[in-house]
Amino acid sequence: MRISIIGCGYVGLVTGGCLAAVGHRVTCMDSDGERVRGLMGGHIPIYEPHLDELVAAARGEGRIEFVGDIRLAVENADAIFICVGTPPLENGEADLSAIEMVARGIATQSRGSKLVIEKSTVPVRTGEQLRRALQVYGRASDARFQVVSNPEFLREGSSVCDFLHPDRIVVGVDEPPAAEKMREIYRPILERNFNCPVHRGACPPSDAPHFVVTSINSSELIKHASNSFLALKISYANQLADLCERLGGDIEEVTRAMGMDPRIGPQFLRAGIGFGGFCFPKDIQAFYRLAERAGVDFMLLKEAERINKERIDHFLEKAKRALWVLKGKQVAVLGLAFKPHTDDTRFAPALEIIRRLLAEGASVHAYDPQAMRKTQALYPAVHYCLDAYESATGADALLLLTEWPEFVELDWKRIHGLMVRPLLLDGRNLLVPAKMRELGFEYHSVGRPD
Ligand code: UDX
């Protein structure tokens, strides 16, 4: 089956790269000519573990190509994945204009039968609109479209692995033959019958993925419902952390024991400075706006969002309590990305913290293993350092804002010696409090006894 991907952002590149890696021939299209030229020259515009080697291998074997013209992506394709962005509008609803534009392009350039798959995160009922747009704009051609919803559950930083070893593949369809075509596309992954470029023949044992066929509306709901539930879980842990701080308790001890109950599970209970990234903050908002329009007041989600926003205030209050005055202080920041193993800083809590530190007159000396280039354009006033040691040199406080594993391995004794005042605020509960205090740090974290 010939597959095309429209939109070479993070989801499009991972989808295209992985489908090529399991044996399909894939054409990836983007309207950004510079991006396409870069991709043709082997430049992957995002940092995502394994993606560059996967795409390079597929290019070498002639299984992936990049084009800037939608006609080239559509004319020979049997299945077209729409992976364009759906950023939030001012009112929190998803902006679907890119999807509509792509639908028009597909409709006018298609001949014959096409499977059109929405991979972008969209509100429920987008499939209906997509089908209508394809019919309206494609009325002059002989094309026939089957619309499918196929939400992605990829986590940045481990998305290649998530794509190749999913726990479930959800496909929302109107007609059973469309589900069969989707099964065909995912067959190598469902049967685990491919050379895994991540584990190189030594994939960890896991159950075969579920192939879940639903209606299109249910499938669209599943994506928003899953992300919002995970965000709720994080906010629950964060509010518990507040309680631990007030009443004396250790959030790590509490969530560890909670997570041992299989009905609760251990994941997404890590307290800290809150969730960021391009999915949770926008998805939770888009979901309660959608509910509102349907006459349902999804207060639970609004509360989760409020609790998340409060994280930054709480964290900065702690910093201020310890530092007294921020103006004129030199603050080291370790971690800019919204989570480790990515260079993505969209809606990263670290950036909001930096914005407020600068606004209060502090000078910020930052280091992140991957995300500095992307932050530089937004915050030119920050001093970007070569490593964690340079950022700590002369600092009145060090804020740890992304839990990169390599930060655990730092020579903290050396950092202690480099700082003017050894004040350490760990926004991700990455370090061991007793160890840090033993080294002489004044150490504060989230929901753990000071
Ligand atoms: C998320 C979903 O996990 C994925 O299924 C979906 O397709 C896209 O959105 P992603 O945004 O890449 O993935 O990151 P994720 O690992 O889910 O983390 C989101 C945010 O929550 C990060 O800022 C992370 O630091 C934070 N988080 C996560 C916590 O604060 N505590 C936790 O316990 C887990």
Short mmCIF file of C-alpha atoms and ligand atoms in Angstrom, two decimals:
data_model
loop_
_atom_site.label_atom_id
_atom_site.label_comp_id
_atom_site.label_asym_id
_atom_site.label_seq_id
_atom_site.Cartn_x
_atom_site.Cartn_y
_atom_site.Cartn_z
CA MET A 1 0.00 0.00 0.00
CA ARG A 2 1.33 3.49 -0.91
CA ILE A 3 1.13 5.80 2.06
CA SER A 4 1.35 9.57 2.19
CA ILE A 5 1.78 11.80 5.20
CA ILE A 6 0.60 15.40 5.05
CA GLY A 7 2.40 17.57 7.59
CA CYS A 8 6.05 16.98 8.52
CA GLY A 9 5.82 18.12 12.13
CA TYR A 10 6.62 15.85 15.02
CA VAL A 11 3.65 13.46 14.57
CA GLY A 12 3.99 13.34 10.77
CA LEU A 13 7.70 12.58 10.84
CA VAL A 14 7.37 9.87 13.48
CA THR A 15 4.40 8.31 11.67
CA GLY A 16 6.10 8.48 8.28
CA GLY A 17 9.47 7.31 9.57
CA CYS A 18 8.02 4.38 11.49
CA LEU A 19 5.69 3.23 8.69
CA ALA A 20 8.68 3.28 6.33
CA ALA A 21 10.75 1.38 8.92
CA VAL A 22 8.20 -1.45 8.99
CA GLY A 23 8.30 -1.81 5.21
CA HIS A 24 5.87 0.66 3.60
CA ARG A 25 6.70 3.16 0.86
CA VAL A 26 5.97 6.58 2.26
CA THR A 27 5.75 10.07 0.76
CA CYS A 28 5.87 12.89 3.31
CA MET A 29 4.56 16.31 2.26
CA ASP A 30 4.82 19.70 3.92
CA SER A 31 3.86 23.13 2.60
CA ASP A 32 6.94 24.68 4.28
CA GLY A 33 9.46 24.59 1.45
CA GLU A 34 12.46 25.20 3.71
CA ARG A 35 11.47 22.28 5.95
CA VAL A 36 11.10 20.00 2.92
CA ARG A 37 14.47 21.05 1.51
CA GLY A 38 16.07 20.34 4.89
CA LEU A 39 14.44 16.91 5.07
CA MET A 40 15.56 16.11 1.51
CA GLY A 41 19.09 16.91 2.65
CA GLY A 42 18.76 14.58 5.64
CA HIS A 43 18.10 17.26 8.29
CA ILE A 44 15.46 16.25 10.86
CA PRO A 45 14.12 19.51 12.33
CA ILE A 46 13.27 18.09 15.78
CA TYR A 47 15.23 16.15 18.36
CA GLU A 48 13.53 12.82 18.89
CA PRO A 49 15.56 9.74 19.87
CA HIS A 50 16.04 7.24 16.98
CA LEU A 51 14.10 9.32 14.45
CA ASP A 52 17.10 10.53 12.46
CA GLU A 53 18.68 7.09 12.04
CA LEU A 54 15.30 5.58 11.16
CA VAL A 55 14.62 8.17 8.46
CA ALA A 56 18.20 7.94 7.14
CA ALA A 57 17.86 4.15 6.79
CA ALA A 58 14.50 4.46 5.01
CA ARG A 59 15.93 7.09 2.65
CA GLY A 60 18.88 4.85 1.90
CA GLU A 61 16.50 2.05 0.93
CA GLY A 62 14.28 4.38 -1.11
CA ARG A 63 11.25 3.84 1.12
CA ILE A 64 10.69 7.47 2.14
CA GLU A 65 10.63 10.68 0.13
CA PHE A 66 9.83 14.29 0.97
CA VAL A 67 7.84 16.59 -1.30
CA GLY A 68 6.42 20.10 -1.13
CA ASP A 69 3.55 19.64 -3.57
CA ILE A 70 0.35 18.07 -2.31
CA ARG A 71 -0.40 16.70 -5.77
CA LEU A 72 2.71 14.50 -5.58
CA ALA A 73 1.62 13.21 -2.18
CA VAL A 74 -1.94 12.49 -3.17
CA GLU A 75 -1.99 11.18 -6.72
CA ASN A 76 -0.36 7.79 -6.11
CA ALA A 77 -1.33 7.24 -2.50
CA ASP A 78 -3.80 4.62 -1.32
CA ALA A 79 -3.82 5.95 2.24
CA ILE A 80 -3.24 9.56 3.31
CA PHE A 81 -2.47 10.42 6.93
CA ILE A 82 -3.35 14.00 7.88
CA CYS A 83 -0.80 15.06 10.50
CA VAL A 84 -1.06 18.84 10.40
CA GLY A 85 -1.15 20.97 13.55
CA THR A 86 -4.34 21.89 15.40
CA PRO A 87 -3.06 24.71 17.65
CA PRO A 88 -5.33 26.38 20.18
CA LEU A 89 -7.35 29.44 19.20
CA GLU A 90 -7.67 32.39 21.60
CA ASN A 91 -10.77 30.79 23.16
CA GLY A 92 -9.05 27.42 23.73
CA GLU A 93 -10.84 25.59 20.91
CA ALA A 94 -8.71 23.77 18.34
CA ASP A 95 -7.90 25.63 15.13
CA LEU A 96 -8.90 23.24 12.34
CA SER A 97 -8.08 25.51 9.41
CA ALA A 98 -5.01 23.48 8.40
CA ILE A 99 -7.09 20.28 8.31
CA GLU A 100 -9.68 21.98 6.10
CA MET A 101 -7.02 23.26 3.74
CA VAL A 102 -5.48 19.81 3.43
CA ALA A 103 -8.93 18.27 2.86
CA ARG A 104 -9.47 20.67 -0.06
CA GLY A 105 -6.06 19.77 -1.47
CA ILE A 106 -6.73 16.04 -1.19
CA ALA A 107 -10.21 16.39 -2.67
CA THR A 108 -9.11 18.33 -5.72
CA GLN A 109 -5.99 16.25 -6.47
CA SER A 110 -7.39 12.75 -5.94
CA ARG A 111 -8.46 10.16 -8.46
CA GLY A 112 -9.89 6.76 -7.52
CA SER A 113 -10.31 5.41 -4.01
CA LYS A 114 -8.45 6.92 -1.05
CA LEU A 115 -8.32 6.20 2.63
CA VAL A 116 -8.08 9.55 4.44
CA ILE A 117 -6.86 9.15 8.00
CA GLU A 118 -7.02 11.89 10.62
CA LYS A 119 -4.02 11.51 12.86
CA SER A 120 -3.96 15.09 14.16
CA THR A 121 -5.68 15.55 17.51
CA VAL A 122 -9.13 16.87 16.69
CA PRO A 123 -12.40 17.46 18.51
CA VAL A 124 -15.16 14.89 18.15
CA ARG A 125 -17.20 15.25 14.94
CA THR A 126 -14.22 16.51 12.90
CA GLY A 127 -14.50 13.29 10.88
CA GLU A 128 -17.98 14.33 9.76
CA GLN A 129 -16.72 17.74 8.66
CA LEU A 130 -13.74 16.17 6.94
CA ARG A 131 -15.97 13.80 4.98
CA ARG A 132 -18.21 16.69 3.93
CA ALA A 133 -15.24 18.82 2.82
CA LEU A 134 -13.81 15.93 0.78
CA GLN A 135 -17.18 15.40 -0.93
CA VAL A 136 -17.85 19.07 -1.60
CA TYR A 137 -14.42 19.95 -2.99
CA GLY A 138 -13.95 16.62 -4.75
CA ARG A 139 -17.23 16.66 -6.60
CA ALA A 140 -15.57 17.33 -9.95
CA SER A 141 -13.35 14.24 -9.71
CA ASP A 142 -14.13 10.52 -9.72
CA ALA A 143 -12.46 10.11 -6.30
CA ARG A 144 -14.05 8.12 -3.50
CA PHE A 145 -12.99 8.71 0.11
CA GLN A 146 -13.14 6.57 3.23
CA VAL A 147 -12.50 8.66 6.32
CA VAL A 148 -10.78 7.07 9.33
CA SER A 149 -9.83 8.44 12.74
CA ASN A 150 -6.57 7.01 14.05
CA PRO A 151 -5.45 8.97 17.13
CA GLU A 152 -1.82 8.88 18.19
CA PHE A 153 -0.75 8.24 21.77
CA LEU A 154 2.91 9.07 21.23
CA ARG A 155 4.96 10.57 24.03
CA GLU A 156 7.66 12.95 22.90
CA GLY A 157 11.07 11.56 23.72
CA SER A 158 9.92 7.96 23.26
CA SER A 159 7.55 8.29 20.33
CA VAL A 160 9.43 6.00 17.94
CA CYS A 161 9.27 3.23 20.50
CA ASP A 162 5.61 4.06 21.29
CA PHE A 163 4.72 3.86 17.58
CA LEU A 164 6.44 0.54 17.01
CA HIS A 165 5.35 -1.04 20.30
CA PRO A 166 1.92 0.44 21.07
CA ASP A 167 -0.43 -0.94 23.69
CA ARG A 168 -3.39 -0.19 21.43
CA ILE A 169 -4.10 1.00 17.93
CA VAL A 170 -7.46 2.74 17.77
CA VAL A 171 -9.24 3.11 14.45
CA GLY A 172 -12.57 4.87 14.11
CA VAL A 173 -14.42 3.91 10.93
CA ASP A 174 -17.81 4.13 9.26
CA GLU A 175 -17.47 0.96 7.24
CA PRO A 176 -15.68 -2.33 8.06
CA PRO A 177 -13.50 -2.41 4.88
CA ALA A 178 -11.76 0.75 6.08
CA ALA A 179 -10.81 -1.04 9.32
CA GLU A 180 -9.36 -3.91 7.28
CA LYS A 181 -7.20 -1.49 5.28
CA MET A 182 -5.95 0.02 8.54
CA ARG A 183 -5.17 -3.44 9.87
CA GLU A 184 -3.15 -4.02 6.70
CA ILE A 185 -1.14 -0.82 7.28
CA TYR A 186 -0.40 -1.77 10.87
CA ARG A 187 0.04 -5.52 10.22
CA PRO A 188 3.84 -5.61 10.77
CA ILE A 189 3.36 -3.81 14.10
CA LEU A 190 0.37 -5.92 15.16
CA GLU A 191 2.24 -9.12 14.32
CA ARG A 192 5.55 -7.70 15.56
CA ASN A 193 7.06 -8.77 12.33
CA PHE A 194 9.70 -6.12 11.54
CA ASN A 195 13.32 -5.36 12.32
CA CYS A 196 13.01 -3.05 15.27
CA PRO A 197 15.39 -0.14 14.72
CA VAL A 198 15.22 0.78 18.42
CA HIS A 199 15.96 -2.55 20.09
CA ARG A 200 17.78 -4.21 17.18
CA GLY A 201 16.29 -7.65 17.58
CA ALA A 202 16.06 -7.54 21.37
CA CYS A 203 12.65 -5.96 21.95
CA PRO A 204 11.51 -6.31 25.56
CA PRO A 205 8.69 -8.85 25.96
CA SER A 206 5.24 -7.30 25.80
CA ASP A 207 1.69 -8.27 24.91
CA ALA A 208 0.62 -7.90 21.29
CA PRO A 209 -1.10 -4.54 20.72
CA HIS A 210 -4.89 -4.36 20.83
CA PHE A 211 -6.50 -3.37 17.56
CA VAL A 212 -9.57 -1.43 18.63
CA VAL A 213 -12.22 -0.63 16.05
CA THR A 214 -14.81 2.01 17.03
CA SER A 215 -17.04 4.61 15.45
CA ILE A 216 -15.27 7.77 14.27
CA ASN A 217 -16.88 9.85 17.02
CA SER A 218 -15.74 7.43 19.76
CA SER A 219 -12.23 7.30 18.36
CA GLU A 220 -11.95 11.10 18.39
CA LEU A 221 -13.26 11.14 21.95
CA ILE A 222 -10.78 8.46 23.07
CA LYS A 223 -7.82 10.71 22.30
CA HIS A 224 -9.08 13.73 24.24
CA ALA A 225 -10.45 11.54 27.02
CA SER A 226 -7.11 9.73 27.47
CA ASN A 227 -4.95 12.85 27.52
CA SER A 228 -7.34 14.69 29.84
CA PHE A 229 -7.45 11.77 32.24
CA LEU A 230 -3.65 11.65 32.43
CA ALA A 231 -3.59 15.40 33.06
CA LEU A 232 -6.18 14.91 35.82
CA LYS A 233 -3.97 12.28 37.41
CA ILE A 234 -0.99 14.65 37.46
CA SER A 235 -3.05 17.46 38.98
CA TYR A 236 -4.38 15.06 41.59
CA ALA A 237 -0.82 14.18 42.60
CA ASN A 238 0.14 17.85 42.64
CA GLN A 239 -2.76 18.80 44.89
CA LEU A 240 -1.82 15.90 47.17
CA ALA A 241 1.69 17.34 47.24
CA ASP A 242 0.24 20.63 48.55
CA LEU A 243 -1.46 18.65 51.30
CA CYS A 244 1.76 16.83 52.15
CA GLU A 245 3.56 20.17 52.45
CA ARG A 246 0.88 21.56 54.78
CA LEU A 247 0.24 18.50 56.91
CA GLY A 248 3.57 16.73 56.87
CA GLY A 249 3.86 13.78 54.55
CA ASP A 250 6.01 12.73 51.63
CA ILE A 251 4.27 12.74 48.23
CA GLU A 252 6.69 10.12 46.91
CA GLU A 253 5.76 7.71 49.68
CA VAL A 254 2.06 8.41 49.19
CA THR A 255 1.95 8.03 45.39
CA ARG A 256 4.25 5.02 45.44
CA ALA A 257 1.87 3.09 47.64
CA MET A 258 -1.18 4.39 45.75
CA GLY A 259 0.31 3.25 42.46
CA MET A 260 0.75 -0.31 43.70
CA ASP A 261 -3.02 -0.69 43.47
CA PRO A 262 -3.50 -1.94 39.89
CA ARG A 263 -6.77 -0.01 39.73
CA ILE A 264 -4.74 3.20 40.12
CA GLY A 265 -1.36 2.34 38.57
CA PRO A 266 1.96 4.07 39.23
CA GLN A 267 2.22 6.25 36.14
CA PHE A 268 1.45 9.98 35.86
CA LEU A 269 1.48 10.48 39.61
CA ARG A 270 4.76 12.42 39.65
CA ALA A 271 4.31 15.70 41.47
CA GLY A 272 6.29 18.76 40.38
CA ILE A 273 5.93 22.05 38.54
CA GLY A 274 3.11 20.63 36.42
CA PHE A 275 2.44 19.38 32.94
CA GLY A 276 3.41 21.26 29.79
CA GLY A 277 4.01 20.43 26.16
CA PHE A 278 1.86 20.83 23.11
CA CYS A 279 -0.68 18.16 24.10
CA PHE A 280 -1.99 18.22 27.66
CA PRO A 281 -2.49 21.99 28.14
CA LYS A 282 -4.22 22.45 24.79
CA ASP A 283 -6.11 19.14 24.77
CA ILE A 284 -7.63 19.62 28.21
CA GLN A 285 -8.81 23.09 27.20
CA ALA A 286 -10.15 21.98 23.84
CA PHE A 287 -11.99 19.12 25.59
CA TYR A 288 -13.82 21.22 28.16
CA ARG A 289 -14.68 23.84 25.51
CA LEU A 290 -16.11 21.06 23.36
CA ALA A 291 -18.07 19.75 26.35
CA GLU A 292 -19.33 23.27 27.06
CA ARG A 293 -20.65 23.58 23.52
CA ALA A 294 -22.43 20.27 24.00
CA GLY A 295 -24.04 21.59 27.20
CA VAL A 296 -21.79 19.70 29.64
CA ASP A 297 -19.81 21.69 32.22
CA PHE A 298 -16.67 19.55 32.62
CA MET A 299 -15.59 21.31 35.86
CA LEU A 300 -13.23 18.50 36.73
CA LEU A 301 -10.99 19.39 33.80
CA LYS A 302 -11.10 23.11 34.54
CA GLU A 303 -9.95 22.38 38.09
CA ALA A 304 -7.11 20.20 36.80
CA GLU A 305 -6.02 23.08 34.59
CA ARG A 306 -6.26 25.58 37.46
CA ILE A 307 -4.20 23.34 39.76
CA ASN A 308 -1.60 22.99 37.02
CA LYS A 309 -1.29 26.76 36.51
CA GLU A 310 -0.93 27.23 40.27
CA ARG A 311 2.23 25.06 40.25
CA ILE A 312 4.33 27.89 38.89
CA ASP A 313 3.06 30.33 41.57
CA HIS A 314 3.79 27.82 44.33
CA PHE A 315 7.25 27.11 43.05
CA LEU A 316 8.17 30.77 42.67
CA GLU A 317 6.80 31.53 46.12
CA LYS A 318 9.19 28.92 47.49
CA ALA A 319 12.06 30.51 45.59
CA LYS A 320 11.12 33.95 46.91
CA ARG A 321 10.74 32.72 50.49
CA ALA A 322 14.27 31.38 50.31
CA LEU A 323 15.86 34.21 48.34
CA TRP A 324 13.83 37.09 49.86
CA VAL A 325 14.42 39.45 46.92
CA LEU A 326 14.72 38.25 43.32
CA LYS A 327 15.91 41.53 41.83
CA GLY A 328 19.62 41.41 41.11
CA LYS A 329 19.96 37.71 42.00
CA GLN A 330 21.74 35.29 39.69
CA VAL A 331 19.59 32.20 39.17
CA ALA A 332 20.83 29.01 37.51
CA VAL A 333 18.18 27.08 35.60
CA LEU A 334 18.74 23.44 34.71
CA GLY A 335 16.23 22.21 32.15
CA LEU A 336 14.14 24.14 29.63
CA ALA A 337 12.28 21.43 27.69
CA PHE A 338 8.79 20.51 28.91
CA LYS A 339 10.11 17.02 29.66
CA PRO A 340 13.39 15.14 29.16
CA HIS A 341 14.58 13.59 25.85
CA THR A 342 13.08 16.32 23.70
CA ASP A 343 14.00 19.82 22.55
CA ASP A 344 10.35 20.88 22.68
CA THR A 345 9.70 23.89 24.89
CA ARG A 346 6.08 24.58 23.91
CA PHE A 347 4.08 25.39 27.07
CA ALA A 348 7.10 24.28 29.11
CA PRO A 349 6.71 25.27 32.79
CA ALA A 350 10.41 26.23 32.77
CA LEU A 351 9.80 29.00 30.25
CA GLU A 352 7.01 30.57 32.30
CA ILE A 353 9.26 30.44 35.37
CA ILE A 354 12.06 32.12 33.44
CA ARG A 355 9.70 34.81 32.13
CA ARG A 356 8.69 35.70 35.69
CA LEU A 357 12.25 35.59 37.03
CA LEU A 358 13.37 38.02 34.33
CA ALA A 359 10.34 40.24 34.95
CA GLU A 360 11.34 40.50 38.61
CA GLY A 361 14.86 41.54 37.70
CA ALA A 362 16.78 38.29 38.29
CA SER A 363 19.50 37.27 35.85
CA VAL A 364 19.04 33.75 34.50
CA HIS A 365 21.91 31.42 33.54
CA ALA A 366 20.37 28.38 31.85
CA TYR A 367 21.44 25.01 30.55
CA ASP A 368 19.49 22.23 28.80
CA PRO A 369 21.03 19.32 26.89
CA GLN A 370 18.78 19.85 23.83
CA ALA A 371 16.39 22.78 24.14
CA MET A 372 18.67 25.84 24.27
CA ARG A 373 18.50 26.72 20.56
CA LYS A 374 14.71 26.85 20.65
CA THR A 375 14.68 28.94 23.84
CA GLN A 376 17.32 31.41 22.65
CA ALA A 377 14.97 32.94 20.09
CA LEU A 378 12.27 33.51 22.73
CA TYR A 379 14.45 34.67 25.62
CA PRO A 380 17.56 36.42 24.30
CA ALA A 381 18.11 38.00 27.77
CA VAL A 382 19.00 34.62 29.31
CA HIS A 383 22.68 33.60 29.52
CA TYR A 384 22.94 30.22 27.81
CA CYS A 385 25.67 28.05 29.29
CA LEU A 386 27.83 25.26 27.94
CA ASP A 387 26.98 22.95 30.81
CA ALA A 388 25.37 22.75 34.24
CA TYR A 389 28.61 23.78 35.97
CA GLU A 390 28.86 27.03 34.04
CA SER A 391 25.24 27.86 34.85
CA ALA A 392 25.82 27.21 38.58
CA THR A 393 28.95 29.38 38.75
CA GLY A 394 28.25 32.43 40.90
CA ALA A 395 24.55 31.57 41.32
CA ASP A 396 22.43 32.55 44.33
CA ALA A 397 20.05 29.69 43.61
CA LEU A 398 19.71 26.75 41.25
CA LEU A 399 16.30 25.74 39.91
CA LEU A 400 15.99 22.23 38.48
CA LEU A 401 13.07 22.36 36.03
CA THR A 402 13.34 19.32 33.70
CA GLU A 403 14.18 15.84 34.92
CA TRP A 404 16.95 14.96 32.46
CA PRO A 405 18.52 11.76 33.85
CA GLU A 406 22.00 13.20 33.30
CA PHE A 407 21.28 15.85 35.94
CA VAL A 408 21.25 13.09 38.58
CA GLU A 409 24.79 12.16 37.56
CA LEU A 410 26.20 15.69 37.94
CA ASP A 411 29.03 16.29 40.37
CA TRP A 412 26.80 18.05 42.92
CA LYS A 413 29.68 18.58 45.31
CA ARG A 414 31.40 20.59 42.61
CA ILE A 415 28.19 22.53 41.93
CA HIS A 416 27.92 23.30 45.64
CA GLY A 417 31.42 24.77 45.52
CA LEU A 418 30.64 26.90 42.45
CA MET A 419 27.55 28.61 43.81
CA VAL A 420 27.55 31.83 45.82
CA ARG A 421 24.77 30.39 47.92
CA PRO A 422 23.99 26.63 47.76
CA LEU A 423 20.22 26.97 47.44
CA LEU A 424 18.67 24.23 45.34
CA LEU A 425 14.99 24.13 44.31
CA ASP A 426 14.11 20.85 42.66
CA GLY A 427 10.88 21.30 40.69
CA ARG A 428 10.81 17.68 39.55
CA ASN A 429 11.77 15.78 42.72
CA LEU A 430 14.70 14.37 40.80
CA LEU A 431 17.31 14.35 43.56
CA VAL A 432 17.49 12.60 46.92
CA PRO A 433 16.83 15.19 49.67
CA ALA A 434 19.02 13.57 52.34
CA LYS A 435 21.95 13.33 49.93
CA MET A 436 21.64 16.96 48.87
CA ARG A 437 21.46 18.17 52.46
CA GLU A 438 24.44 16.03 53.35
CA LEU A 439 26.37 17.89 50.64
CA GLY A 440 25.40 21.13 52.33
CA PHE A 441 22.61 22.35 50.04
CA GLU A 442 19.57 24.19 51.30
CA TYR A 443 17.26 21.90 49.36
CA HIS A 444 13.55 22.30 48.61
CA SER A 445 11.43 20.05 46.41
CA VAL A 446 7.71 19.45 45.84
CA GLY A 447 5.54 17.74 48.46
CA ARG A 448 8.51 16.33 50.36
CA PRO A 449 9.54 17.42 53.85
CA ASP A 450 12.09 20.26 53.82
C1 UDX B 1 1.25 13.15 25.90
C2 UDX B 1 0.60 11.77 26.02
O1 UDX B 1 1.29 11.02 27.02
C3 UDX B 1 0.62 11.05 24.70
O2 UDX B 1 -0.05 9.81 24.80
C4 UDX B 1 -0.08 11.95 23.69
O3 UDX B 1 -0.18 11.38 22.43
C5 UDX B 1 0.62 13.28 23.58
O4 UDX B 1 0.61 13.89 24.87
P1 UDX B 1 3.73 14.13 25.84
O5 UDX B 1 3.08 15.47 25.84
O6 UDX B 1 4.82 13.85 24.88
O7 UDX B 1 2.63 12.98 25.61
O8 UDX B 1 4.37 13.88 27.28
P2 UDX B 1 3.99 13.14 28.63
O9 UDX B 1 5.05 12.17 28.94
O10 UDX B 1 2.61 12.63 28.61
O11 UDX B 1 4.12 14.34 29.68
C6 UDX B 1 3.31 15.52 29.57
C7 UDX B 1 3.67 16.49 30.66
O12 UDX B 1 3.26 15.99 31.93
C8 UDX B 1 5.17 16.79 30.81
O13 UDX B 1 5.34 18.17 31.05
C9 UDX B 1 5.60 15.98 32.02
O14 UDX B 1 6.69 16.55 32.69
C10 UDX B 1 4.34 16.06 32.86
N1 UDX B 1 4.19 14.93 33.81
C11 UDX B 1 4.06 13.67 33.34
C12 UDX B 1 4.16 15.20 35.18
O15 UDX B 1 4.26 16.35 35.61
N2 UDX B 1 3.98 14.14 36.03
C13 UDX B 1 3.82 12.86 35.60
O16 UDX B 1 3.65 11.96 36.44
C14 UDX B 1 3.88 12.60 34.22
#
